[in-house]
Amino acid sequence: MNLIIILIYIILLCGSNVELSLFKTNFHFYVQNVASIFHSNWRENFLKKNPFAKNRFKLTKSLTHYNSSDFIYPMILTVGSCLVHRNFKVAQNRYNSSLIYVDILNMNYNELPPDWALENRATAQIACKYVIQGLRKKKLFNQNFIEKISAIIHNEWMKRNGEYASKDLMVPYMNLTEIEKDKDRKAILIACRIYNELYLYHKFNTTPVAFVGYIDQLN
Ligand SMILES: *[C@@H]1O[C@H](CO)[C@@H](O)[C@H](O)[C@H]1NC(C)=O
Ligand SMILES: *[C@@H]1O[C@H](CO)[C@@H](O)[C@H](O)[C@H]1NC(C)=O
Ligand SMILES: *[C@@H]1O[C@H](CO)[C@@H](O)[C@H](O)[C@H]1NC(C)=O
């Protein structure tokens, strides 16, 4: 008798574990796609502002698996005198081999080292989570909803970046300029668009995102 109950319990538990891991896989897929749009949008905007930029090398703390023989091209980059990897996307400081730089302008999201993927991923995770949650709870996707999630995105951003952020960004969402608010709104709108474009409502068993009322789409 007890054994049967235990067996049923195990079956239920396994069932929900399978569901959970399926959810995780789908969620990861969703977040990857949204984060990679964030990165490609950043590249586009950067190139609009700096039409002649060929690269943008940034210091990374995450890459350590390179050895000196990987770096063959000596070059002067904005970050100093470097030896550049044969893929031209990674550079090593010529005078200090522990300083590794990556060209975030010429890397896809998937190529970014973890420290440079972190911000996009963190924001994407929040946006994706609230899209799914909103759909499951049958929330109205109206401007008010967008504002609420944008405020959460901004709060979480402050938690992550408080130490480095400029003071005028370290204020409640309501006190941000419209330009800054738009960045947070854009994150949630992209998460909504990708949800529909990738037919994720089939995977998460919800309806597609349907906006209610006027939503400023910020093109
Ligand atoms: C450096 O790494 C390459 C592969 O990226 C490997 O083939 C080579 O043997 C390594 N050299 C040294 C000195 O560790
Ligand atoms: C090389 O860079 C590392 C990391 O910034 C630093 O800790 C180290 O002192 C530097 N070494 C030299 C020789 O400048
Ligand atoms: C944010 O704006 C409100 C209302 O305009 C104001 O009362 C508050 O002092 C502001 N807070 C900050 C931190 O700027």
CSV table of C-alpha atoms and ligand atoms in Angstrom, one decimal:
chain,number,residue,atom,x,y,z
A,1,MET,CA,0.0,0.0,0.0
A,2,ASN,CA,2.6,2.4,1.1
A,3,LEU,CA,4.8,1.3,-1.7
A,4,ILE,CA,2.1,2.2,-4.2
A,5,ILE,CA,1.8,5.6,-2.8
A,6,ILE,CA,5.5,6.1,-2.9
A,7,LEU,CA,5.5,4.9,-6.5
A,8,ILE,CA,2.8,7.3,-7.5
A,9,TYR,CA,4.7,10.0,-5.7
A,10,ILE,CA,7.9,9.2,-7.6
A,11,ILE,CA,6.1,9.2,-10.9
A,12,LEU,CA,4.5,12.5,-10.2
A,13,LEU,CA,7.8,13.9,-9.1
A,14,CYS,CA,9.6,12.7,-12.2
A,15,GLY,CA,6.8,14.1,-14.3
A,16,SER,CA,7.1,17.5,-12.8
A,17,ASN,CA,10.9,17.3,-13.1
A,18,VAL,CA,10.6,16.6,-16.8
A,19,GLU,CA,8.3,19.5,-17.1
A,20,LEU,CA,10.6,21.7,-15.1
A,21,SER,CA,13.7,20.8,-17.2
A,22,LEU,CA,11.7,21.3,-20.4
A,23,PHE,CA,10.6,24.7,-19.1
A,24,LYS,CA,14.3,25.5,-18.3
A,25,THR,CA,15.4,24.5,-21.8
A,26,ASN,CA,12.7,26.5,-23.5
A,27,PHE,CA,13.3,29.5,-21.1
A,28,HIS,CA,17.1,29.3,-21.9
A,29,PHE,CA,16.3,29.3,-25.6
A,30,TYR,CA,14.0,32.3,-25.2
A,31,VAL,CA,16.5,34.3,-23.1
A,32,GLN,CA,19.4,33.5,-25.6
A,33,ASN,CA,17.4,34.9,-28.5
A,34,VAL,CA,16.3,38.0,-26.7
A,35,ALA,CA,19.8,38.7,-25.3
A,36,SER,CA,21.2,38.2,-28.8
A,37,ILE,CA,18.8,40.8,-30.2
A,38,PHE,CA,19.9,43.2,-27.5
A,39,HIS,CA,23.5,42.8,-28.5
A,40,SER,CA,22.8,43.2,-32.2
A,41,ASN,CA,20.8,46.3,-31.5
A,42,TRP,CA,23.7,47.7,-29.5
A,43,ARG,CA,26.0,47.0,-32.5
A,44,GLU,CA,23.7,48.7,-34.9
A,45,ASN,CA,23.3,51.8,-32.7
A,46,PHE,CA,27.1,51.9,-32.0
A,47,LEU,CA,27.8,51.8,-35.8
A,48,LYS,CA,25.2,54.5,-36.4
A,49,LYS,CA,27.0,56.8,-33.9
A,50,ASN,CA,30.5,55.7,-35.0
A,51,PRO,CA,30.2,54.9,-38.7
A,52,PHE,CA,33.9,54.4,-39.1
A,53,ALA,CA,34.4,52.1,-36.1
A,54,LYS,CA,36.0,48.9,-37.2
A,55,ASN,CA,36.2,47.3,-33.7
A,56,ARG,CA,35.7,47.9,-30.1
A,57,PHE,CA,38.1,46.0,-27.9
A,58,LYS,CA,37.2,45.7,-24.2
A,59,LEU,CA,39.0,44.1,-21.3
A,60,THR,CA,37.6,40.8,-20.2
A,61,LYS,CA,38.2,38.9,-17.0
A,62,SER,CA,36.5,35.7,-18.3
A,63,LEU,CA,38.9,34.5,-21.0
A,64,THR,CA,42.0,32.6,-19.7
A,65,HIS,CA,42.2,29.7,-22.0
A,66,TYR,CA,44.4,31.4,-24.6
A,67,ASN,CA,48.1,30.9,-24.7
A,68,SER,CA,50.7,33.2,-26.1
A,69,SER,CA,51.2,31.2,-29.3
A,70,ASP,CA,47.6,32.0,-30.3
A,71,PHE,CA,48.5,35.7,-30.7
A,72,ILE,CA,50.4,36.5,-33.8
A,73,TYR,CA,49.5,40.0,-35.2
A,74,PRO,CA,51.1,43.0,-33.4
A,75,MET,CA,48.7,46.0,-33.5
A,76,ILE,CA,48.0,49.2,-31.8
A,77,LEU,CA,44.4,49.2,-30.6
A,78,THR,CA,42.5,51.8,-28.7
A,79,VAL,CA,43.3,49.7,-25.6
A,80,GLY,CA,47.1,49.9,-26.3
A,81,SER,CA,49.7,47.9,-27.9
A,82,CYS,CA,48.5,44.3,-28.4
A,83,LEU,CA,49.0,41.0,-30.0
A,84,VAL,CA,45.9,40.0,-31.9
A,85,HIS,CA,44.5,36.4,-32.1
A,86,ARG,CA,44.3,34.9,-35.5
A,87,ASN,CA,40.5,35.3,-35.4
A,88,PHE,CA,41.0,39.1,-34.9
A,89,LYS,CA,38.4,39.2,-32.2
A,90,VAL,CA,40.7,38.6,-29.2
A,91,ALA,CA,43.8,40.6,-28.2
A,92,GLN,CA,46.4,40.3,-25.6
A,93,ASN,CA,48.3,43.2,-24.1
A,94,ARG,CA,51.8,43.2,-25.5
A,95,TYR,CA,53.4,44.0,-22.1
A,96,ASN,CA,51.1,42.0,-19.9
A,97,SER,CA,49.8,38.7,-21.1
A,98,SER,CA,47.1,38.6,-18.4
A,99,LEU,CA,45.3,41.5,-20.0
A,100,ILE,CA,42.9,40.0,-22.6
A,101,TYR,CA,40.6,42.1,-24.7
A,102,VAL,CA,37.7,41.1,-26.8
A,103,ASP,CA,36.2,42.9,-29.8
A,104,ILE,CA,32.6,43.1,-28.7
A,105,LEU,CA,31.6,44.9,-31.9
A,106,ASN,CA,32.6,42.0,-34.1
A,107,MET,CA,31.4,39.3,-31.8
A,108,ASN,CA,27.9,37.7,-31.9
A,109,TYR,CA,26.2,37.4,-28.6
A,110,ASN,CA,27.2,33.7,-28.6
A,111,GLU,CA,30.8,34.5,-28.9
A,112,LEU,CA,30.9,37.0,-26.0
A,113,PRO,CA,32.8,36.0,-22.9
A,114,PRO,CA,30.5,35.6,-19.9
A,115,ASP,CA,31.4,38.9,-18.3
A,116,TRP,CA,30.3,40.8,-21.5
A,117,ALA,CA,27.2,38.6,-22.0
A,118,LEU,CA,26.1,39.1,-18.5
A,119,GLU,CA,24.2,42.4,-18.7
A,120,ASN,CA,22.2,41.4,-21.8
A,121,ARG,CA,21.4,38.1,-20.3
A,122,ALA,CA,20.4,39.5,-17.0
A,123,THR,CA,17.9,41.9,-18.6
A,124,ALA,CA,16.6,39.3,-21.0
A,125,GLN,CA,16.0,36.9,-18.1
A,126,ILE,CA,13.8,39.5,-16.3
A,127,ALA,CA,11.9,40.5,-19.5
A,128,CYS,CA,11.3,36.9,-20.5
A,129,LYS,CA,10.2,35.9,-17.1
A,130,TYR,CA,7.6,38.6,-16.9
A,131,VAL,CA,6.3,38.0,-20.4
A,132,ILE,CA,5.6,34.4,-19.6
A,133,GLN,CA,4.2,35.2,-16.1
A,134,GLY,CA,2.0,38.0,-17.5
A,135,LEU,CA,0.6,35.6,-20.1
A,136,ARG,CA,0.0,32.8,-17.6
A,137,LYS,CA,-1.8,35.2,-15.3
A,138,LYS,CA,-3.7,36.6,-18.2
A,139,LYS,CA,-2.5,40.2,-17.5
A,140,LEU,CA,-3.4,42.9,-20.0
A,141,PHE,CA,-0.4,43.8,-22.0
A,142,ASN,CA,-1.1,47.5,-22.0
A,143,GLN,CA,1.1,50.5,-21.6
A,144,ASN,CA,0.7,50.2,-17.8
A,145,PHE,CA,2.0,46.7,-17.8
A,146,ILE,CA,5.0,47.8,-20.0
A,147,GLU,CA,5.8,50.5,-17.5
A,148,LYS,CA,5.6,48.2,-14.5
A,149,ILE,CA,8.0,45.7,-16.0
A,150,SER,CA,10.3,48.4,-17.2
A,151,ALA,CA,10.5,49.7,-13.6
A,152,ILE,CA,11.5,46.2,-12.4
A,153,ILE,CA,14.1,46.0,-15.2
A,154,HIS,CA,15.5,49.3,-14.1
A,155,ASN,CA,15.5,48.3,-10.4
A,156,GLU,CA,17.4,45.1,-11.1
A,157,TRP,CA,19.8,47.0,-13.3
A,158,MET,CA,20.6,49.4,-10.4
A,159,LYS,CA,21.2,46.4,-8.1
A,160,ARG,CA,23.7,45.0,-10.6
A,161,ASN,CA,25.4,48.3,-11.6
A,162,GLY,CA,25.1,50.5,-8.5
A,163,GLU,CA,28.8,50.7,-8.0
A,164,TYR,CA,29.7,51.8,-11.5
A,165,ALA,CA,26.5,53.7,-12.7
A,166,SER,CA,26.3,57.4,-13.1
A,167,LYS,CA,24.3,59.2,-10.4
A,168,ASP,CA,21.5,60.4,-12.7
A,169,LEU,CA,20.7,56.8,-13.5
A,170,MET,CA,20.6,55.7,-9.9
A,171,VAL,CA,17.1,57.1,-9.4
A,172,PRO,CA,13.7,55.4,-9.3
A,173,TYR,CA,12.3,54.5,-12.8
A,174,MET,CA,9.7,57.4,-12.5
A,175,ASN,CA,12.6,59.9,-12.3
A,176,LEU,CA,14.5,58.7,-15.4
A,177,THR,CA,14.4,60.7,-18.6
A,178,GLU,CA,12.1,59.4,-21.3
A,179,ILE,CA,15.2,58.4,-23.3
A,180,GLU,CA,16.4,56.2,-20.5
A,181,LYS,CA,12.9,54.8,-19.8
A,182,ASP,CA,12.7,53.9,-23.5
A,183,LYS,CA,15.7,51.6,-23.1
A,184,ASP,CA,13.9,49.6,-20.4
A,185,ARG,CA,10.7,49.6,-22.4
A,186,LYS,CA,12.5,48.4,-25.5
A,187,ALA,CA,13.8,45.4,-23.6
A,188,ILE,CA,10.3,44.2,-22.7
A,189,LEU,CA,8.9,45.0,-26.1
A,190,ILE,CA,11.6,42.9,-27.8
A,191,ALA,CA,10.9,40.0,-25.4
A,192,CYS,CA,7.2,40.3,-26.4
A,193,ARG,CA,8.0,40.4,-30.1
A,194,ILE,CA,10.4,37.4,-30.0
A,195,TYR,CA,7.9,35.4,-28.0
A,196,ASN,CA,5.5,35.7,-30.9
A,197,GLU,CA,8.0,35.4,-33.7
A,198,LEU,CA,9.4,32.2,-32.4
A,199,TYR,CA,6.0,30.8,-31.6
A,200,LEU,CA,7.0,30.3,-28.0
A,201,TYR,CA,3.3,30.3,-27.0
A,202,HIS,CA,3.3,26.7,-28.2
A,203,LYS,CA,6.1,25.8,-26.0
A,204,PHE,CA,4.9,27.6,-22.9
A,205,ASN,CA,1.2,26.8,-23.5
A,206,THR,CA,-0.1,30.3,-23.5
A,207,THR,CA,-1.7,32.7,-25.9
A,208,PRO,CA,0.6,34.9,-28.1
A,209,VAL,CA,1.3,38.4,-26.8
A,210,ALA,CA,-1.5,40.7,-27.9
A,211,PHE,CA,-1.1,44.3,-26.9
A,212,VAL,CA,-4.1,46.1,-25.5
A,213,GLY,CA,-4.6,49.8,-26.3
A,214,TYR,CA,-2.0,52.1,-27.5
A,215,ILE,CA,1.6,51.0,-27.0
A,216,ASP,CA,4.4,53.2,-28.1
A,217,GLN,CA,6.5,50.8,-30.1
A,218,LEU,CA,9.6,53.0,-30.1
A,219,ASN,CA,10.9,52.4,-33.6
B,1,LIG,C1,48.4,26.7,-27.4
B,1,LIG,O1,47.1,26.3,-27.7
B,1,LIG,C2,47.0,25.6,-29.0
B,1,LIG,C3,45.5,25.4,-29.2
B,1,LIG,O2,44.8,26.6,-29.1
B,1,LIG,C4,47.7,24.3,-28.9
B,1,LIG,O3,47.6,23.6,-30.1
B,1,LIG,C5,49.2,24.6,-28.5
B,1,LIG,O4,49.8,23.4,-28.3
B,1,LIG,C6,49.2,25.4,-27.2
B,1,LIG,N1,50.6,25.8,-27.0
B,1,LIG,C7,51.2,25.8,-25.8
B,1,LIG,C8,52.6,26.2,-25.7
B,1,LIG,O5,50.5,25.5,-24.8
B,2,LIG,C1,49.2,42.7,-15.4
B,2,LIG,O1,47.8,42.9,-15.3
B,2,LIG,C2,47.3,42.4,-14.1
B,2,LIG,C3,45.8,42.5,-14.1
B,2,LIG,O2,45.4,43.9,-14.2
B,2,LIG,C4,47.9,43.0,-12.9
B,2,LIG,O3,47.4,42.5,-11.7
B,2,LIG,C5,49.4,42.8,-13.0
B,2,LIG,O4,50.1,43.5,-12.0
B,2,LIG,C6,50.0,43.3,-14.3
B,2,LIG,N1,51.4,42.9,-14.5
B,2,LIG,C7,52.3,43.7,-14.9
B,2,LIG,C8,53.7,43.2,-15.0
B,2,LIG,O5,52.1,44.9,-15.1
B,3,LIG,C1,11.5,61.5,-8.0
B,3,LIG,O1,10.4,62.3,-8.4
B,3,LIG,C2,9.5,62.5,-7.4
B,3,LIG,C3,8.3,63.2,-8.0
B,3,LIG,O2,8.6,64.0,-9.1
B,3,LIG,C4,10.2,63.4,-6.3
B,3,LIG,O3,9.3,63.6,-5.3
B,3,LIG,C5,11.4,62.6,-5.8
B,3,LIG,O4,12.1,63.4,-4.9
B,3,LIG,C6,12.3,62.2,-6.9
B,3,LIG,N1,13.3,61.3,-6.4
B,3,LIG,C7,14.6,61.3,-6.8
B,3,LIG,C8,15.5,60.4,-6.1
B,3,LIG,O5,15.0,62.1,-7.6
